[in-house]
Amino acid sequence: MKIAIISDIHSNLPALEAVLASIDREGCEQIYCLGDVVGYGAHPNEVIELLISQQIPTVLGNHDAAVLGRVDLNNLNAFARLAIMWTEQVLSADHKRWLSHLPILRTIPEALIVHSSPLEPENWDYIFTLSEAKRAFPHFNEKFCFIGHTHFPQFFSDSVSGKKIVNVGSVGQPRDRDPRACYIIFYPLSREFQWVRVDYDVERAIASIVSSGLPPFLGDRLRRGT
Ligand code: ZN
């Protein structure tokens, strides 16, 4: 069994299209999405339409929750806040309704999936370090917990239980200085996983951000992968 896990698309349609083509080439049987479908990029409706048409089970991210008015915008940086307000205006009522029905977590074969952390997931805490991961290990029973949120592909292993927390990286706004889109292929039967990096048309994503009136910084950072 071969599963693809994607996260943090952030309204980047060219990146999502390239990742879905890669997943198709890899022959994955199922795709899951860890949220932050919208925010930052210029194609929120198109991205949601694609997830709906491919019937990709998705969990809620903090930017998705922010568009729904469930997150205090003061907790976001200025660029994120502007992008949320822009997204809230252009998103169709149907797509807002789709976001509003996303669960906060899901179990999949051998794993839990959640956007930020299995520990109080709606606090949207970040897991960047082993000590942060250690606090989260007792809060899931599966062998794996796949997360997104930091846009940083990394994994943590619990030496006692053998459980793993794996950050799948970001499709639409990588921040590890590699501008290529990132996702994970997970083999639940052998309990193995691998990150996949995918080139995509970054300039097309940037041009859409600029022409839609979003801050140009949100395009520039895609070129840098930061
Ligand atoms: Zn994100």
mmCIF file of C-alpha atoms and ligand atoms in Angstrom:
data_model
loop_
_atom_site.group_PDB
_atom_site.id
_atom_site.type_symbol
_atom_site.label_atom_id
_atom_site.label_comp_id
_atom_site.label_asym_id
_atom_site.label_seq_id
_atom_site.Cartn_x
_atom_site.Cartn_y
_atom_site.Cartn_z
ATOM 1 C CA MET A 1 0.000 0.000 0.000
ATOM 2 C CA LYS A 2 1.333 3.406 -1.030
ATOM 3 C CA ILE A 3 -0.158 6.593 0.443
ATOM 4 C CA ALA A 4 0.647 10.213 -0.448
ATOM 5 C CA ILE A 5 0.347 12.875 2.261
ATOM 6 C CA ILE A 6 0.304 16.546 1.304
ATOM 7 C CA SER A 7 0.060 19.674 3.456
ATOM 8 C CA ASP A 8 0.167 23.474 3.465
ATOM 9 C CA ILE A 9 -0.894 24.053 -0.131
ATOM 10 C CA HIS A 10 -1.709 27.682 0.706
ATOM 11 C CA SER A 11 -3.676 28.422 -2.472
ATOM 12 C CA ASN A 12 -0.695 27.613 -4.701
ATOM 13 C CA LEU A 13 -2.368 25.968 -7.710
ATOM 14 C CA PRO A 14 0.755 25.422 -9.883
ATOM 15 C CA ALA A 15 2.461 23.643 -6.946
ATOM 16 C CA LEU A 16 -0.586 21.458 -6.232
ATOM 17 C CA GLU A 17 -0.965 20.503 -9.904
ATOM 18 C CA ALA A 18 2.697 19.465 -10.088
ATOM 19 C CA VAL A 19 2.434 17.448 -6.855
ATOM 20 C CA LEU A 20 -0.737 15.644 -7.975
ATOM 21 C CA ALA A 21 0.973 14.757 -11.273
ATOM 22 C CA SER A 22 3.950 13.380 -9.317
ATOM 23 C CA ILE A 23 1.640 11.366 -7.022
ATOM 24 C CA ASP A 24 -0.087 9.971 -10.103
ATOM 25 C CA ARG A 25 3.252 8.939 -11.630
ATOM 26 C CA GLU A 26 4.216 7.270 -8.335
ATOM 27 C CA GLY A 27 1.000 5.230 -8.413
ATOM 28 C CA CYS A 28 -0.181 6.103 -4.872
ATOM 29 C CA GLU A 29 -3.526 4.516 -4.012
ATOM 30 C CA GLN A 30 -4.733 7.234 -1.628
ATOM 31 C CA ILE A 31 -3.977 10.902 -0.917
ATOM 32 C CA TYR A 32 -4.553 12.739 2.368
ATOM 33 C CA CYS A 33 -4.169 16.473 3.036
ATOM 34 C CA LEU A 34 -3.118 17.994 6.365
ATOM 35 C CA GLY A 35 -4.715 21.421 5.958
ATOM 36 C CA ASP A 36 -3.733 25.032 5.340
ATOM 37 C CA VAL A 37 -5.386 24.586 1.982
ATOM 38 C CA VAL A 38 -5.761 28.377 1.681
ATOM 39 C CA GLY A 39 -3.928 31.534 2.758
ATOM 40 C CA TYR A 40 -0.896 33.309 1.133
ATOM 41 C CA GLY A 41 -1.516 32.303 -2.516
ATOM 42 C CA ALA A 42 -3.856 33.485 -5.246
ATOM 43 C CA HIS A 43 -5.919 30.376 -6.094
ATOM 44 C CA PRO A 44 -8.010 29.373 -3.067
ATOM 45 C CA ASN A 45 -11.138 28.405 -5.049
ATOM 46 C CA GLU A 46 -9.219 26.439 -7.690
ATOM 47 C CA VAL A 47 -7.228 24.544 -5.054
ATOM 48 C CA ILE A 48 -10.339 23.558 -3.082
ATOM 49 C CA GLU A 49 -12.095 22.553 -6.323
ATOM 50 C CA LEU A 50 -9.211 20.231 -7.136
ATOM 51 C CA LEU A 51 -9.253 18.627 -3.666
ATOM 52 C CA ILE A 52 -13.026 18.110 -3.956
ATOM 53 C CA SER A 53 -12.808 16.651 -7.451
ATOM 54 C CA GLN A 54 -10.070 14.211 -6.374
ATOM 55 C CA GLN A 55 -11.992 13.362 -3.163
ATOM 56 C CA ILE A 56 -8.936 13.955 -0.980
ATOM 57 C CA PRO A 57 -9.696 13.576 2.761
ATOM 58 C CA THR A 58 -8.423 16.752 4.435
ATOM 59 C CA VAL A 59 -8.036 18.036 7.995
ATOM 60 C CA LEU A 60 -8.378 21.664 9.090
ATOM 61 C CA GLY A 61 -5.359 24.009 9.254
ATOM 62 C CA ASN A 62 -5.032 27.276 11.147
ATOM 63 C CA HIS A 63 -5.279 29.404 7.980
ATOM 64 C CA ASP A 64 -8.434 27.513 6.977
ATOM 65 C CA ALA A 65 -9.818 28.153 10.470
ATOM 66 C CA ALA A 66 -8.823 31.824 10.229
ATOM 67 C CA VAL A 67 -10.808 32.275 6.999
ATOM 68 C CA LEU A 68 -13.809 30.832 8.863
ATOM 69 C CA GLY A 69 -13.354 33.375 11.663
ATOM 70 C CA ARG A 70 -12.253 30.730 14.173
ATOM 71 C CA VAL A 71 -8.758 32.171 14.791
ATOM 72 C CA ASP A 72 -7.923 35.591 16.234
ATOM 73 C CA LEU A 73 -6.247 37.390 13.310
ATOM 74 C CA ASN A 74 -3.993 39.200 15.798
ATOM 75 C CA ASN A 75 -2.208 35.871 16.267
ATOM 76 C CA LEU A 76 -1.050 35.960 12.634
ATOM 77 C CA ASN A 77 1.757 38.037 11.130
ATOM 78 C CA ALA A 78 0.784 41.014 8.976
ATOM 79 C CA PHE A 79 1.266 39.220 5.629
ATOM 80 C CA ALA A 80 -0.727 36.192 6.759
ATOM 81 C CA ARG A 81 -3.479 38.485 8.062
ATOM 82 C CA LEU A 82 -3.731 40.399 4.761
ATOM 83 C CA ALA A 83 -3.873 37.141 2.825
ATOM 84 C CA ILE A 84 -6.616 35.775 5.088
ATOM 85 C CA MET A 85 -8.728 38.920 4.595
ATOM 86 C CA TRP A 86 -8.198 38.700 0.800
ATOM 87 C CA THR A 87 -9.080 34.982 0.794
ATOM 88 C CA GLU A 88 -12.189 35.553 2.884
ATOM 89 C CA GLN A 89 -13.438 37.988 0.225
ATOM 90 C CA VAL A 90 -12.806 35.841 -2.862
ATOM 91 C CA LEU A 91 -13.735 32.404 -1.496
ATOM 92 C CA SER A 92 -17.086 31.078 -2.706
ATOM 93 C CA ALA A 93 -19.826 30.200 -0.206
ATOM 94 C CA ASP A 94 -19.627 26.536 -1.248
ATOM 95 C CA HIS A 95 -15.905 26.429 -0.614
ATOM 96 C CA LYS A 96 -16.282 28.115 2.798
ATOM 97 C CA ARG A 97 -18.850 25.452 3.636
ATOM 98 C CA TRP A 98 -16.414 22.725 2.537
ATOM 99 C CA LEU A 99 -13.721 24.197 4.812
ATOM 100 C CA SER A 100 -16.180 24.433 7.691
ATOM 101 C CA HIS A 101 -16.793 20.668 7.588
ATOM 102 C CA LEU A 102 -13.130 19.639 7.796
ATOM 103 C CA PRO A 103 -12.290 17.593 10.911
ATOM 104 C CA ILE A 104 -9.376 18.568 13.147
ATOM 105 C CA LEU A 105 -7.788 15.111 12.949
ATOM 106 C CA ARG A 106 -8.241 11.743 11.263
ATOM 107 C CA THR A 107 -6.877 8.246 11.588
ATOM 108 C CA ILE A 108 -5.481 6.588 8.480
ATOM 109 C CA PRO A 109 -3.756 3.186 8.178
ATOM 110 C CA GLU A 110 -1.072 3.038 10.953
ATOM 111 C CA ALA A 111 -1.190 6.801 11.551
ATOM 112 C CA LEU A 112 -2.940 9.839 12.931
ATOM 113 C CA ILE A 113 -3.011 12.949 10.748
ATOM 114 C CA VAL A 114 -3.368 16.460 12.169
ATOM 115 C CA HIS A 115 -2.233 19.903 11.015
ATOM 116 C CA SER A 116 -0.237 21.185 13.997
ATOM 117 C CA SER A 117 0.116 18.730 16.874
ATOM 118 C CA PRO A 118 -1.806 15.821 18.420
ATOM 119 C CA LEU A 119 -1.505 17.724 21.719
ATOM 120 C CA GLU A 120 -4.339 20.289 21.838
ATOM 121 C CA PRO A 121 -4.472 20.583 18.034
ATOM 122 C CA GLU A 122 -6.622 23.708 18.054
ATOM 123 C CA ASN A 123 -3.942 25.639 19.942
ATOM 124 C CA TRP A 124 -1.953 25.460 16.676
ATOM 125 C CA ASP A 125 1.354 24.938 18.502
ATOM 126 C CA TYR A 126 4.477 24.269 16.430
ATOM 127 C CA ILE A 127 6.665 21.167 16.738
ATOM 128 C CA PHE A 128 10.195 22.170 15.736
ATOM 129 C CA THR A 129 12.278 20.386 18.394
ATOM 130 C CA LEU A 130 12.548 16.954 19.989
ATOM 131 C CA SER A 131 11.444 18.350 23.350
ATOM 132 C CA GLU A 132 8.286 19.742 21.698
ATOM 133 C CA ALA A 133 7.726 16.376 20.015
ATOM 134 C CA LYS A 134 8.215 14.528 23.325
ATOM 135 C CA ARG A 135 5.257 16.377 24.842
ATOM 136 C CA ALA A 136 3.109 15.262 21.903
ATOM 137 C CA PHE A 137 4.039 11.545 21.753
ATOM 138 C CA PRO A 138 1.625 10.446 24.543
ATOM 139 C CA HIS A 139 -1.298 12.047 22.683
ATOM 140 C CA PHE A 140 -1.641 9.499 19.888
ATOM 141 C CA ASN A 141 -1.849 5.705 19.880
ATOM 142 C CA GLU A 142 -0.795 4.946 16.315
ATOM 143 C CA LYS A 143 2.813 4.257 15.270
ATOM 144 C CA PHE A 144 2.960 7.470 13.236
ATOM 145 C CA CYS A 145 1.599 10.969 13.498
ATOM 146 C CA PHE A 146 1.895 13.044 10.338
ATOM 147 C CA ILE A 147 1.836 16.817 10.762
ATOM 148 C CA GLY A 148 2.420 19.991 8.719
ATOM 149 C CA HIS A 149 2.197 23.596 9.946
ATOM 150 C CA THR A 150 5.926 24.501 10.133
ATOM 151 C CA HIS A 151 6.546 23.965 6.391
ATOM 152 C CA PHE A 152 9.715 22.114 7.443
ATOM 153 C CA PRO A 153 10.197 18.454 6.479
ATOM 154 C CA GLN A 154 11.596 16.707 9.574
ATOM 155 C CA PHE A 155 10.839 13.759 11.830
ATOM 156 C CA PHE A 156 11.133 12.835 15.504
ATOM 157 C CA SER A 157 11.293 9.373 17.015
ATOM 158 C CA ASP A 158 10.359 8.376 20.562
ATOM 159 C CA SER A 159 13.088 6.076 21.886
ATOM 160 C CA VAL A 160 10.691 4.482 24.414
ATOM 161 C CA SER A 161 7.574 3.726 22.346
ATOM 162 C CA GLY A 162 9.101 3.798 18.857
ATOM 163 C CA LYS A 163 6.375 6.230 17.763
ATOM 164 C CA LYS A 164 7.257 8.782 15.126
ATOM 165 C CA ILE A 165 6.082 12.317 14.397
ATOM 166 C CA VAL A 166 6.738 13.181 10.771
ATOM 167 C CA ASN A 167 6.377 16.644 9.270
ATOM 168 C CA VAL A 168 5.490 16.206 5.619
ATOM 169 C CA GLY A 169 6.693 19.667 4.518
ATOM 170 C CA SER A 170 4.740 22.124 2.390
ATOM 171 C CA VAL A 171 3.334 21.864 -1.117
ATOM 172 C CA GLY A 172 2.753 25.568 -1.669
ATOM 173 C CA GLN A 173 5.213 27.494 0.492
ATOM 174 C CA PRO A 174 8.338 25.500 1.473
ATOM 175 C CA ARG A 175 10.514 27.257 4.061
ATOM 176 C CA ASP A 176 13.614 25.018 4.140
ATOM 177 C CA ARG A 177 15.405 27.029 1.419
ATOM 178 C CA ASP A 178 14.388 24.494 -1.213
ATOM 179 C CA PRO A 179 11.677 26.137 -3.342
ATOM 180 C CA ARG A 180 10.449 22.826 -4.761
ATOM 181 C CA ALA A 181 7.068 21.566 -3.570
ATOM 182 C CA CYS A 182 7.288 18.862 -0.903
ATOM 183 C CA TYR A 183 5.117 15.888 0.074
ATOM 184 C CA ILE A 184 5.496 12.437 1.582
ATOM 185 C CA ILE A 185 4.926 8.911 0.386
ATOM 186 C CA PHE A 186 4.023 6.557 3.260
ATOM 187 C CA TYR A 187 4.074 2.761 3.139
ATOM 188 C CA PRO A 188 1.917 1.732 6.127
ATOM 189 C CA LEU A 189 2.615 -2.014 5.805
ATOM 190 C CA SER A 190 6.401 -1.669 6.003
ATOM 191 C CA ARG A 191 6.144 1.529 8.081
ATOM 192 C CA GLU A 192 8.508 3.415 5.774
ATOM 193 C CA PHE A 193 8.214 6.914 4.368
ATOM 194 C CA GLN A 194 10.063 9.207 2.004
ATOM 195 C CA TRP A 195 9.867 12.868 1.128
ATOM 196 C CA VAL A 196 9.458 13.792 -2.523
ATOM 197 C CA ARG A 197 10.451 17.187 -3.953
ATOM 198 C CA VAL A 198 8.776 18.436 -7.105
ATOM 199 C CA ASP A 199 9.734 21.292 -9.420
ATOM 200 C CA TYR A 200 6.805 23.481 -10.374
ATOM 201 C CA ASP A 201 6.151 26.751 -12.191
ATOM 202 C CA VAL A 202 7.081 29.122 -9.343
ATOM 203 C CA GLU A 203 6.961 32.176 -11.629
ATOM 204 C CA ARG A 204 3.329 31.395 -12.535
ATOM 205 C CA ALA A 205 2.414 31.302 -8.833
ATOM 206 C CA ILE A 206 4.272 34.588 -8.226
ATOM 207 C CA ALA A 207 2.621 36.332 -11.195
ATOM 208 C CA SER A 208 -0.825 35.348 -9.871
ATOM 209 C CA ILE A 209 0.005 36.709 -6.406
ATOM 210 C CA VAL A 210 1.179 40.048 -7.842
ATOM 211 C CA SER A 211 -1.756 40.450 -10.241
ATOM 212 C CA SER A 212 -4.304 39.652 -7.527
ATOM 213 C CA GLY A 213 -3.051 42.483 -5.323
ATOM 214 C CA LEU A 214 -1.563 40.269 -2.590
ATOM 215 C CA PRO A 215 1.734 41.490 -1.035
ATOM 216 C CA PRO A 216 4.628 40.842 -3.500
ATOM 217 C CA PHE A 217 6.667 39.488 -0.547
ATOM 218 C CA LEU A 218 4.417 36.419 -0.601
ATOM 219 C CA GLY A 219 5.606 35.732 -4.156
ATOM 220 C CA ASP A 220 9.296 36.518 -3.571
ATOM 221 C CA ARG A 221 9.543 34.028 -0.718
ATOM 222 C CA LEU A 222 8.365 31.219 -3.034
ATOM 223 C CA ARG A 223 11.423 31.821 -5.228
ATOM 224 C CA ARG A 224 13.696 31.541 -2.179
ATOM 225 C CA GLY A 225 11.875 28.712 -0.434
ATOM 226 C CA THR A 226 11.698 30.671 2.807
HETATM 227 ZN ZN ZN B 1 0.830 26.593 6.733
#
